[in-house]
Coordinates of C-alpha atoms in Angstrom, one line a residue:
M1 CA -20.7 -5.7 -37.4
G2 CA -22.3 -5.0 -34.0
E3 CA -21.0 -2.6 -31.4
K4 CA -19.6 -5.6 -29.5
D5 CA -17.6 -6.6 -32.5
Q6 CA -16.0 -3.2 -33.0
P7 CA -12.3 -3.3 -32.5
R8 CA -11.2 -1.5 -29.3
P9 CA -8.3 0.9 -29.3
L10 CA -5.2 -0.5 -27.7
T11 CA -4.5 0.5 -24.2
T12 CA -0.8 -0.2 -24.5
S13 CA 1.7 -0.2 -27.4
R14 CA 4.4 -2.2 -25.8
P15 CA 4.8 -5.5 -27.8
A16 CA 5.6 -7.4 -24.6
L17 CA 2.2 -6.5 -23.3
L18 CA 0.3 -7.5 -26.4
S19 CA -0.7 -11.0 -27.5
E20 CA -1.2 -11.5 -31.2
G21 CA -1.7 -7.7 -31.5
S22 CA -4.4 -7.7 -28.8
D23 CA -4.3 -6.1 -25.4
Y24 CA -7.1 -8.4 -24.0
V25 CA -4.7 -10.3 -21.7
F26 CA -3.2 -7.0 -20.5
R27 CA -6.7 -5.5 -19.8
E28 CA -7.7 -8.6 -17.9
M29 CA -4.5 -8.4 -15.8
I30 CA -5.3 -4.7 -15.0
R31 CA -8.8 -5.6 -14.0
E32 CA -7.6 -8.5 -11.8
L33 CA -4.9 -6.3 -10.1
V34 CA -7.6 -3.6 -9.4
D35 CA -9.9 -6.3 -8.0
F36 CA -7.1 -7.8 -5.9
A37 CA -6.1 -4.4 -4.5
G38 CA -9.7 -3.7 -3.5
R39 CA -10.1 -7.0 -1.8
L40 CA -6.7 -6.6 -0.1
Q41 CA -7.9 -3.2 1.2
E42 CA -11.1 -4.8 2.5
I43 CA -9.1 -7.5 4.4
R44 CA -6.8 -4.9 5.9
E45 CA -9.8 -2.8 7.0
A46 CA -11.3 -5.9 8.7
I47 CA -8.0 -6.5 10.6
A48 CA -7.9 -2.8 11.6
R49 CA -11.4 -3.1 12.9
A50 CA -10.5 -6.2 14.9
M51 CA -7.8 -4.0 16.6
G52 CA -10.2 -1.2 17.2
L53 CA -8.4 1.1 14.7
T54 CA -9.1 2.9 11.5
P55 CA -7.3 1.5 8.4
P56 CA -4.9 4.5 8.3
Q57 CA -4.0 3.9 11.9
Y58 CA -3.4 0.2 11.3
N59 CA -1.3 1.0 8.3
I60 CA 0.8 3.4 10.4
L61 CA 1.4 0.9 13.2
M62 CA 2.3 -1.9 10.8
T63 CA 4.7 0.4 8.9
L64 CA 6.4 1.7 12.0
S65 CA 6.7 -1.8 13.3
Q66 CA 8.4 -2.8 10.0
M67 CA 10.6 0.2 9.8
G68 CA 11.8 -0.2 13.4
G69 CA 13.7 2.2 15.5
D70 CA 13.0 5.9 15.6
V71 CA 11.1 7.1 12.5
T72 CA 10.5 10.7 11.6
V73 CA 7.1 12.0 10.5
T74 CA 8.6 12.8 7.1
D75 CA 10.1 9.3 6.7
L76 CA 6.8 7.7 7.5
A77 CA 4.9 10.0 5.1
D78 CA 7.3 9.2 2.4
R79 CA 7.1 5.5 3.0
L80 CA 3.2 5.5 3.0
R81 CA 3.1 8.0 0.1
V82 CA 0.9 10.4 2.0
S83 CA 1.3 14.0 3.2
V84 CA 3.1 15.1 6.3
P85 CA -0.1 16.8 7.7
F86 CA -2.0 13.5 7.3
I87 CA 0.7 11.7 9.3
V88 CA 0.6 14.5 12.0
T89 CA -3.1 14.2 12.4
E90 CA -3.2 10.4 12.5
T91 CA -0.2 10.1 14.8
R92 CA -1.8 12.6 17.2
R93 CA -4.8 10.2 17.4
L94 CA -2.5 7.2 18.0
D95 CA -0.7 9.1 20.7
T96 CA -4.0 9.8 22.4
L97 CA -4.8 6.1 22.2
G98 CA -1.5 5.3 23.9
L99 CA -0.1 3.5 20.9
L100 CA 2.5 5.9 19.9
E101 CA 5.0 8.3 21.5
K102 CA 6.4 11.4 19.8
R103 CA 10.0 12.1 20.9
G104 CA 12.1 15.0 20.1
D105 CA 15.3 14.2 18.2
P106 CA 18.2 14.9 20.6
V107 CA 20.4 16.0 17.7
D108 CA 18.0 17.9 15.6
R109 CA 15.3 19.6 17.7
R110 CA 13.1 20.3 14.6
R111 CA 12.6 16.6 14.1
V112 CA 10.1 14.4 15.8
N113 CA 10.6 10.7 16.1
L114 CA 7.7 8.3 16.3
V115 CA 8.1 5.3 18.6
L116 CA 5.6 2.5 19.2
T117 CA 4.5 2.1 22.8
Q118 CA 4.5 -1.2 24.7
Q119 CA 0.7 -1.1 24.3
A120 CA 1.1 -0.9 20.5
L121 CA 3.6 -3.8 20.5
T122 CA 1.2 -5.9 22.6
A123 CA -1.7 -5.1 20.2
L124 CA 0.5 -6.1 17.2
N125 CA 1.4 -9.4 18.9
D126 CA -2.2 -10.1 19.8
I127 CA -3.4 -9.5 16.2
A128 CA -0.5 -11.5 14.6
P129 CA -2.3 -14.9 14.7
L130 CA -5.2 -13.5 12.7
Q131 CA -2.7 -12.0 10.2
V132 CA -1.0 -15.3 9.9
R133 CA -4.3 -17.2 9.2
V134 CA -5.4 -14.5 6.7
N135 CA -2.1 -14.4 4.8
D136 CA -1.8 -18.1 4.7
I137 CA -5.2 -18.3 3.0
L138 CA -4.7 -15.3 0.8
F139 CA -1.3 -16.4 -0.5
Q140 CA -1.8 -20.1 -0.5
T141 CA -1.1 -20.5 -4.2
L142 CA 2.3 -18.9 -4.0
G143 CA 5.7 -20.6 -3.7
G144 CA 9.0 -19.1 -2.7
R145 CA 10.0 -18.3 -6.3
D146 CA 6.5 -16.7 -6.9
L147 CA 7.0 -14.5 -3.9
K148 CA 10.4 -13.2 -5.1
S149 CA 9.0 -12.6 -8.6
I150 CA 5.9 -10.8 -7.4
S151 CA 8.0 -8.8 -5.0
R152 CA 10.3 -7.7 -7.8
V153 CA 7.4 -7.0 -10.2
T154 CA 5.4 -4.9 -7.7
H155 CA 8.5 -3.0 -6.7
G156 CA 9.1 -2.1 -10.4
L157 CA 5.4 -1.2 -10.9
L158 CA 5.3 1.0 -7.9
G159 CA 8.5 2.7 -9.1
S160 CA 6.8 3.7 -12.4
C161 CA 3.5 4.9 -10.7
D162 CA 4.6 8.5 -10.2
D163 CA 5.5 9.1 -13.8
A164 CA 2.3 7.3 -15.0
L165 CA 0.2 9.4 -12.6
N166 CA 1.8 12.6 -13.9
E167 CA 1.0 11.5 -17.4
A168 CA -2.6 10.8 -16.5
L169 CA -3.0 14.1 -14.7
A170 CA -1.6 15.9 -17.7
G171 CA -4.5 14.5 -19.7
G172 CA -2.2 13.1 -22.4
Q173 CA -0.9 16.5 -23.3
P174 CA 2.9 16.2 -23.3
G175 CA 4.8 18.9 -21.5
R176 CA 1.8 20.1 -19.5

C-alpha cells in the first residue's frame, strides 16, 4: 500500500459529518469554505479600493451603515470581532477623511458615538451599483430558501468559532 493509500485520521468524529465512515466530504466542504472566504475577501478588497479605502475602513463604513444610528466604539469592535484600539485607530483615519464623526454621548460622557457623515453616505450610495452587480453574480446560484438556510448555518458556525478557537489555541490539551 503506497503513502497515498494510507488511511488518513478523521478530522471529525460527529456521525452527521461523516459519509460511510469517511470525512472526505467534510474536508472538501472545509476547503471550499476557506477558498470562498478568501475569494470573498478579495472581492471586498477590490470594492474598498474602488472607494479609495482600505479593506478595514470599508468594513467599518459598511458595518456602521448596517447598524444605523449612533454606534459606540465598543459596539463596533464587538460586531467586527476586533479590538477597541484597532477601531480607535481606523475611525481616526476615517474622521480625517471626512467620512466619520465622533460625537460625545450626551448621557454618558465616557462614551463616543460614531456617525457616518454625508460624504460617507454619498460614497456608499455611489458604490452601491457595483455592489449590486458583484453580489448578483456572486450569489446567482442561490434562491430565497438557500439564503435563509445559509444565513442560519453561518450564524451557527460563527457562534461556535470562539470555543473552537480556544480549543485550537490550547493545542488539544483539555483545561489548558
